[in-house]
Structure formats: structure tokens, C-alpha cells
Coordinates of C-alpha atoms in Angstrom, one line a residue:
X1 CA -17.9 10.5 66.2
X2 CA -14.5 8.6 65.6
X3 CA -13.1 5.6 67.4
X4 CA -10.8 7.6 69.9
X5 CA -13.4 9.5 71.1
X6 CA -15.9 6.7 71.9
X7 CA -12.8 5.3 73.5
X8 CA -12.7 8.1 76.0
X9 CA -16.6 8.2 76.6
X10 CA -16.4 4.4 77.5
X11 CA -13.8 5.3 80.1
X12 CA -15.9 7.9 81.3
X13 CA -13.6 10.9 80.0
X14 CA -14.9 13.8 78.8
X15 CA -14.3 15.3 75.2
X16 CA -12.3 18.1 74.8
X17 CA -14.4 20.1 71.9
X18 CA -11.5 22.0 70.6
X19 CA -10.4 18.7 69.2
X20 CA -13.1 18.1 66.7
X21 CA -14.0 19.3 63.3
X22 CA -17.1 20.2 62.0
X23 CA -17.8 16.9 60.9
X24 CA -17.1 14.9 64.1
X25 CA -19.0 17.9 66.0
X26 CA -22.0 16.5 64.1
X27 CA -21.4 13.3 64.9
X28 CA -20.9 14.0 68.6
X29 CA -24.5 15.5 68.4
X30 CA -25.9 12.8 66.6
X31 CA -24.5 10.6 69.9
X32 CA -25.9 12.5 72.4
X33 CA -29.2 12.5 70.5
X34 CA -29.5 15.7 69.0
X35 CA -29.7 17.0 65.6
X36 CA -26.7 18.0 63.4
X37 CA -27.5 21.4 63.1
X38 CA -26.5 21.7 66.7
X39 CA -22.8 21.3 65.5
X40 CA -23.3 24.9 64.1
X41 CA -24.6 26.4 67.1
X42 CA -22.2 24.9 69.4
X43 CA -19.2 25.6 67.3
X44 CA -20.5 29.5 67.1
X45 CA -20.0 29.8 70.7
X46 CA -17.1 28.3 70.9
X47 CA -15.0 30.1 67.7
X48 CA -17.1 33.2 67.7
X49 CA -18.0 33.9 70.9
X50 CA -15.3 32.2 72.9
X51 CA -17.7 30.7 75.3
X52 CA -16.6 27.3 77.3
X53 CA -19.9 27.6 80.1
X54 CA -22.7 25.5 78.3
X55 CA -24.9 27.2 80.8
X56 CA -24.5 30.5 78.4
X57 CA -24.8 29.2 75.2
X58 CA -28.7 30.2 75.1
X59 CA -30.1 28.8 72.0
X60 CA -29.4 25.4 73.3
X61 CA -32.3 23.2 74.9
X62 CA -31.6 22.5 78.8
X63 CA -31.3 18.9 77.7
X64 CA -28.7 19.5 75.4
X65 CA -26.6 21.6 77.9
X66 CA -27.3 19.0 80.7
X67 CA -25.8 16.4 78.1
X68 CA -22.9 18.4 77.3
X69 CA -21.9 19.3 80.4
X70 CA -21.9 15.5 81.3
X71 CA -19.8 14.1 78.3
X72 CA -17.7 17.4 76.9
X73 CA -15.7 20.4 78.1
X74 CA -14.0 23.2 76.9
X75 CA -11.1 23.2 78.4
X76 CA -8.9 26.9 79.2
X77 CA -5.1 26.7 78.8
X78 CA -2.7 27.0 81.5
X79 CA -0.5 30.0 80.4
X80 CA 2.9 29.7 82.2
X81 CA 4.3 32.9 81.4
X82 CA 3.5 35.9 78.6
X83 CA 6.1 38.2 77.4
X84 CA 6.5 41.2 75.6
X85 CA 9.3 42.5 73.3
X86 CA 10.2 45.9 72.6
X87 CA 9.2 45.6 69.0
X88 CA 5.8 44.2 70.2
X89 CA 6.0 40.4 69.7
X90 CA 4.4 38.4 72.6
X91 CA 5.7 35.1 73.5
X92 CA 3.3 32.7 75.4
X93 CA 4.2 29.9 77.3
X94 CA 1.4 27.1 77.4
X95 CA 1.9 24.4 80.0
X96 CA 1.0 21.1 78.6
X97 CA 1.9 18.0 81.0
X98 CA 4.3 19.7 82.9
X99 CA 6.0 20.9 79.7
X100 CA 6.2 24.7 78.2
X101 CA 5.1 25.1 74.6
X102 CA 5.7 28.4 73.1
X103 CA 3.7 30.2 70.9
X104 CA 4.7 33.9 69.2
X105 CA 1.7 36.8 68.2
X106 CA 3.9 38.7 65.7
X107 CA 2.0 41.8 65.1
X108 CA 3.0 44.1 62.0
X109 CA 2.1 47.1 60.2
X110 CA -1.0 45.4 58.0
X111 CA -1.3 42.1 59.5
X112 CA -0.8 39.5 62.6
X113 CA 1.1 36.4 62.4
X114 CA 0.6 33.6 64.9
X115 CA 3.3 31.1 65.0
X116 CA 2.3 28.1 66.9
X117 CA 4.2 24.7 67.9
X118 CA 3.2 21.0 66.8
X119 CA 5.0 19.0 69.3
X120 CA 6.8 19.2 72.6
X121 CA 10.1 19.2 71.5
X122 CA 11.7 18.2 68.4
X123 CA 13.2 14.7 67.3
X124 CA 15.2 16.0 64.2
X125 CA 17.7 17.6 66.0
X126 CA 18.9 20.5 63.2
X127 CA 22.0 21.4 64.8
X128 CA 21.1 25.4 64.4
X129 CA 17.7 25.2 66.6
X130 CA 17.3 25.5 70.2
X131 CA 14.7 23.3 69.9
X132 CA 16.2 20.6 69.1
X133 CA 18.3 20.6 72.1
X134 CA 15.4 19.7 73.9
X135 CA 14.8 15.9 72.4
X136 CA 11.6 15.0 71.7
X137 CA 8.5 14.4 74.0
X138 CA 5.3 13.6 72.3
X139 CA 3.2 15.1 69.6
X140 CA 0.8 17.9 70.6
X141 CA -3.0 17.0 70.2
X142 CA -5.6 18.5 68.7
X143 CA -6.9 20.2 71.0
X144 CA -3.5 21.7 72.3
X145 CA -3.0 22.8 68.5
X146 CA -6.2 24.7 68.3
X147 CA -6.0 26.3 71.8
X148 CA -2.6 28.1 71.0
X149 CA -5.0 29.9 68.4
X150 CA -8.2 30.1 70.3
X151 CA -6.9 31.7 73.1
X152 CA -5.5 34.6 71.0
X153 CA -8.7 34.7 69.4
X154 CA -10.6 35.2 72.9
X155 CA -8.1 37.8 74.1
X156 CA -8.3 40.0 71.0
X157 CA -12.3 39.3 71.5
X158 CA -12.7 40.4 75.0
X159 CA -9.4 42.2 76.0
X160 CA -7.5 44.9 73.7
X161 CA -4.8 46.0 75.8
X162 CA -1.9 43.3 74.6
X163 CA -3.7 41.7 71.6
X164 CA -5.2 44.7 69.9
X165 CA -4.9 43.1 66.4
X166 CA -7.1 40.1 64.9
X167 CA -4.7 37.2 63.7
X168 CA -4.6 37.6 60.2
X169 CA -2.1 35.0 59.0
X170 CA -1.2 31.2 61.1
X171 CA 2.0 30.2 60.6
X172 CA 3.4 26.4 61.6
X173 CA 6.9 27.8 62.6
X174 CA 6.7 27.0 66.1
X175 CA 8.5 24.3 68.4
X176 CA 8.3 20.7 66.4
X177 CA 8.2 19.3 62.8
X178 CA 4.1 19.6 62.1
X179 CA 4.5 16.8 59.3
X180 CA 5.5 14.4 61.8
X181 CA 2.0 14.9 63.6
X182 CA 0.2 14.6 60.3
X183 CA -2.9 13.2 61.1
X184 CA -3.5 15.9 64.1
X185 CA -2.5 18.6 62.0
X186 CA -5.0 17.7 59.5
X187 CA -7.8 17.8 61.8
X188 CA -6.4 21.4 62.9
X189 CA -6.5 22.8 59.2
X190 CA -9.9 21.6 58.6
X191 CA -11.0 23.5 61.9
X192 CA -8.9 26.1 61.4
X193 CA -10.4 26.8 57.7
X194 CA -13.9 25.8 58.5
X195 CA -16.4 28.6 58.3
X196 CA -17.8 27.7 61.7
X197 CA -14.0 27.3 63.2
X198 CA -11.5 29.7 62.8
X199 CA -12.6 30.6 59.2
X200 CA -9.0 31.3 57.7
X201 CA -8.1 31.3 54.6
X202 CA -6.0 28.4 53.2
X203 CA -3.9 31.2 51.7
X204 CA -3.3 32.8 55.0
X205 CA -2.2 29.4 56.9
X206 CA 1.6 28.5 56.1
X207 CA 2.9 25.2 57.1
X208 CA 7.3 25.0 57.7
X209 CA 8.5 21.6 57.0
X210 CA 12.3 20.0 57.0
X211 CA 10.9 18.0 54.5
X212 CA 9.2 14.8 55.5
X213 CA 8.7 13.4 52.2
X214 CA 5.9 10.6 52.7
X215 CA 3.9 13.1 54.3
X216 CA 4.4 15.6 52.0
X217 CA 3.2 13.1 49.4
X218 CA 0.1 12.5 51.4
X219 CA -0.8 16.4 51.4
X220 CA -0.9 16.2 47.9
X221 CA -4.7 16.7 47.0
X222 CA -5.9 16.2 50.5
X223 CA -4.2 19.3 52.4
X224 CA -3.8 22.9 50.2
X225 CA -1.9 25.6 52.2
X226 CA 1.1 27.6 51.7
X227 CA 3.9 25.5 52.0
X228 CA 7.7 27.0 53.4
X229 CA 10.7 24.2 53.0
X230 CA 13.6 24.7 55.4
X231 CA 16.4 23.9 53.0
X232 CA 19.3 25.7 54.6
X233 CA 22.0 24.4 52.2
X234 CA 22.7 24.6 48.6
X235 CA 23.9 20.5 48.6
X236 CA 23.2 17.3 50.5
X237 CA 26.7 17.4 52.2
X238 CA 26.0 21.0 54.1
X239 CA 22.3 19.6 54.6
X240 CA 23.4 16.3 56.2
X241 CA 25.7 18.1 58.9
X242 CA 22.7 21.0 59.4
X243 CA 20.0 18.7 59.2
X244 CA 20.5 15.1 59.9
X245 CA 16.6 14.2 58.5
X246 CA 18.4 15.2 54.7
X247 CA 20.4 11.8 55.2
X248 CA 16.8 10.0 54.9
X249 CA 15.2 12.5 52.7
X250 CA 18.2 14.0 50.3
X251 CA 17.3 17.4 48.3
X252 CA 16.8 16.0 45.0
X253 CA 14.0 13.7 46.4
X254 CA 12.5 16.6 48.2
X255 CA 12.5 19.1 45.4
X256 CA 10.4 16.3 43.1
X257 CA 8.2 16.1 46.0
X258 CA 7.7 20.0 45.9
X259 CA 7.2 20.2 42.2
X260 CA 4.5 17.6 42.6
X261 CA 3.0 19.8 45.2
X262 CA 2.7 23.1 43.8
X263 CA 0.9 21.4 40.4
X264 CA -1.9 20.8 42.6
X265 CA -1.7 23.7 45.2
X266 CA -3.7 26.4 44.7
X267 CA -3.3 28.0 47.7
X268 CA 0.7 28.4 46.9
X269 CA 0.0 30.4 43.9
X270 CA 2.3 28.1 42.2
X271 CA 5.4 29.1 44.4
X272 CA 7.1 27.3 47.3
X273 CA 8.8 29.5 50.0
X274 CA 12.3 28.4 50.7
X275 CA 13.7 29.2 54.0
X276 CA 17.5 29.7 54.4
X277 CA 19.2 30.5 57.7
X278 CA 22.3 32.4 57.4
X279 CA 25.1 30.9 59.0
X280 CA 28.6 32.6 59.6
X281 CA 31.3 30.7 56.9
X282 CA 28.8 27.5 56.7
X283 CA 26.7 28.3 53.9
X284 CA 26.4 32.3 53.2
X285 CA 29.4 32.4 50.7
X286 CA 29.1 33.6 47.4
X287 CA 29.7 30.0 46.2
X288 CA 26.8 28.9 48.0
X289 CA 24.5 31.6 46.6
X290 CA 25.3 30.4 43.2
X291 CA 25.1 26.8 44.2
X292 CA 21.7 27.5 45.5
X293 CA 20.4 29.5 42.7
X294 CA 21.7 26.2 40.5
X295 CA 19.7 23.8 42.7
X296 CA 16.3 25.8 42.5
X297 CA 16.7 27.0 39.1
X298 CA 13.3 24.9 38.0
X299 CA 11.6 25.5 41.2
X300 CA 9.1 28.3 41.4
X301 CA 9.9 29.6 44.9
X302 CA 10.5 32.7 46.8
X303 CA 13.9 32.4 49.1
X304 CA 13.6 33.9 52.6
X305 CA 17.1 34.4 54.1
X306 CA 17.0 34.2 58.1
X307 CA 19.7 35.8 60.2
X308 CA 20.8 33.2 63.1
X309 CA 19.6 33.9 66.2
X310 CA 21.9 33.0 69.1
X311 CA 21.0 30.4 71.7
X312 CA 23.1 28.8 74.5
X313 CA 26.1 26.1 74.1
X314 CA 25.6 26.7 70.4
X315 CA 28.9 27.0 68.6
X316 CA 27.6 28.9 65.4
X317 CA 27.5 32.4 64.7
X318 CA 24.9 34.7 62.3
X319 CA 26.3 36.0 59.0
X320 CA 27.6 39.6 58.9
X321 CA 24.2 41.4 57.6
X322 CA 26.7 42.6 54.9
X323 CA 27.1 39.2 53.9
X324 CA 23.5 38.3 53.9
X325 CA 22.9 41.3 51.7
X326 CA 25.2 40.4 49.0
X327 CA 23.9 36.6 49.2
X328 CA 20.5 38.1 48.1
X329 CA 21.7 40.3 45.7
X330 CA 23.2 37.2 43.8
X331 CA 20.0 35.4 43.8
X332 CA 17.9 38.2 42.9
X333 CA 20.3 39.0 39.9
X334 CA 19.4 35.3 39.0
X335 CA 15.4 35.9 38.6
X336 CA 14.9 35.1 42.5
X337 CA 12.2 37.0 44.5
X338 CA 14.7 37.0 47.8
X339 CA 13.5 38.5 51.2
X340 CA 15.4 39.0 54.5
X341 CA 13.5 38.1 57.4
X342 CA 12.7 40.6 60.3
X343 CA 14.5 39.8 63.5
X344 CA 11.4 39.9 65.7
X345 CA 11.1 39.0 69.4
X346 CA 14.9 38.5 70.1
X347 CA 15.3 40.6 73.2
X348 CA 12.5 37.6 75.0
X349 CA 14.6 34.7 73.0
X350 CA 11.5 34.4 70.5
X351 CA 13.0 34.5 67.0
X352 CA 13.4 31.8 64.5
X353 CA 15.1 29.2 66.3
X354 CA 14.9 30.1 70.1
X355 CA 12.0 28.7 70.8
X356 CA 12.7 26.0 74.0
X357 CA 10.6 27.0 76.8
X358 CA 11.9 28.8 80.0
X359 CA 11.4 25.4 82.1
X360 CA 12.5 23.7 79.5
X361 CA 15.8 25.9 79.3
X362 CA 16.6 25.5 83.0
X363 CA 16.3 21.7 82.2
X364 CA 19.1 21.6 79.7
X365 CA 21.4 24.1 82.1
X366 CA 21.1 22.0 85.2

């Protein structure tokens, strides 16, 4: 068991078992005076049967159940709201410490993507993103990130009314910059990819980042999942304006780290995704497309063009679809795999860049 968990026990606080990866669960079982194999049984009940009542875990003996009730808990989340879009997207508001964190369930023909959040608010203040207007409160704990996935998996297991299809893909593209919560994200990924945990393939998990270079360097050889880079500009001048973090970690240094990451990554299949939000008259002109193609000429990548989605008090406008299509044609002609992201959930403010939380939005407007 780690020092943090031990400290909680010393303070008579129960450990939320959703915060433990398999190795830590084994250590916790040893702390309880149980054998390591109990960890496998407990995680089976949590992640395969979605059971949170220790008395219902029938293959655990009475003594083990009593110790679990004394020292541990499996907390269900508080759901503040659940909204259904006309396109089938569902937006859920998880309540953590009186703050709303939003998660998206996005069903498609062949897959279901769950878009999860990693922070309450975001410190990066990207000028085109609603989450940045919230400011930053704190990083989400491991259990607060895991419960976003666990809750939907549980709903899919027991109920089929709204969550009819199982999650096939997970994307860290919700509220916050995941690499600023690197320590907790590492543990989350261990839980999600472990056979006794979420059992998701590393190929099916994508982490989107604005480019926190020290954390990206730490990922090399340690974390192998699909990577998406929020680039959004063909040069430092525009990116400095759109994304202040670029003044600290510029494009050239970011691309150098990406190339290094791709040398070791198997999950990315030798290709990273470049995300590029299309802003009218800011970064959507022909010269921007040509500059972007030149910038990325030696990076193995797929470029995902994202129509910008409006939010209150923003001065930006989305590029006309004609501009976006012409932009993509230039990139395709230059040899890049280029896609235009579908606009999902816009009628419930669930599209890219719109996640802010109803209660949080009220605080901004008042």
C-alpha cells in the first residue's frame, strides 16, 4: 500500500477502492491480513459485477468482508444532471466538492466513445475553450476519474435504456489538461488497461494534450497509449495568442518530443493525431494550411480538423464549412490523412470546447 493510502487509514478515513490499481489492491489485502489473491476477487466484483456492497461479494469470507467494511468503501458518484442530445450523445454532470465535472457518452455505428475529464476547470486558459473560462480549482483524484468510466460501465451492465452499447473507446478530452495531473493519470491508466480492471486495450485509449513537454518526456517508455496533440496553429505567433502555454513549450520543442515518443510507442501505430480547431480568419486560410503542411512534413500524423463550437462571451467564429473542406483538401493533396470531426452534442453544449458545467456556467454569468 502506498503512503497516501496508509495516511488515510491512520486518520481513520476509509479508502475508496476505485483509487487502487491491481498492485496497490494486493498490498491493501496484505495490510488487511489477507492473501494477495483476494485482490483479484475484489476487483472482479468492482469492475465485472459493479458491486459496491461487500456483503454481496459471496466468494469472500466473513472476516474479509468485515475488514473491508471497516477500512474501505466503493463510492457511487453524485450525478447532478444527465442530458440527451438528438444525435444520441449523453452529457453527465458529476458533482465533486460542489463543482460540476462533465463526461460525454458518444455512441456511433461501430463504437462508443467516452470522453472523460481530468481536472476541475483548467489552468491553461486557451482562448477558444469554454473550460478555460472557469479558472482552475484542482486535479481530479484517481477515484474521481475512474468513477466516470465505472458509472457508465455499471449503467450498461444493469440498464439498457440510455446506455445501450458498451464503451469501446476512452478519450481524455474532457475538462482539464491531463498531463498536468500526470501522477493520477498514470494510476488511472493502469486500472483501465488491467485485465482485472477496465480491461481496455491501450489502442482504444487516447490522451489529448496541449503539449506539457516534461510530462510527455516522462511518458516515453512508461505510458503507451494513443496520443492526440492540441496544436491548433501553424506557427508560434498564432499559437501564443490562442494557447498561452505555447510561450513556455513552443511548437518546435513539442514536435521534437512527439517524434521521440513515436519511436517507442506501439499504441499509436507510428502515428500521432494532430488536433486543429478551425477559427474564422484566425487559422483557417490557405496560407495557414500550406504552413501547417510544411511544419508537419516529417511528423507521422493524422490531422483532425475541428469546427469551433460557440460558447458565451467568446469573440471567435467558426470557419465556414467551405473553408474547412478546402483546408482539408490542401492537406490531403500534401499527403496527410485528414479528417473533419463530426459535431456531436452541440444542442446540449457537449461539443469540443464547450464543457463547462451548468452550475459553473451560472457562476461565470452572474
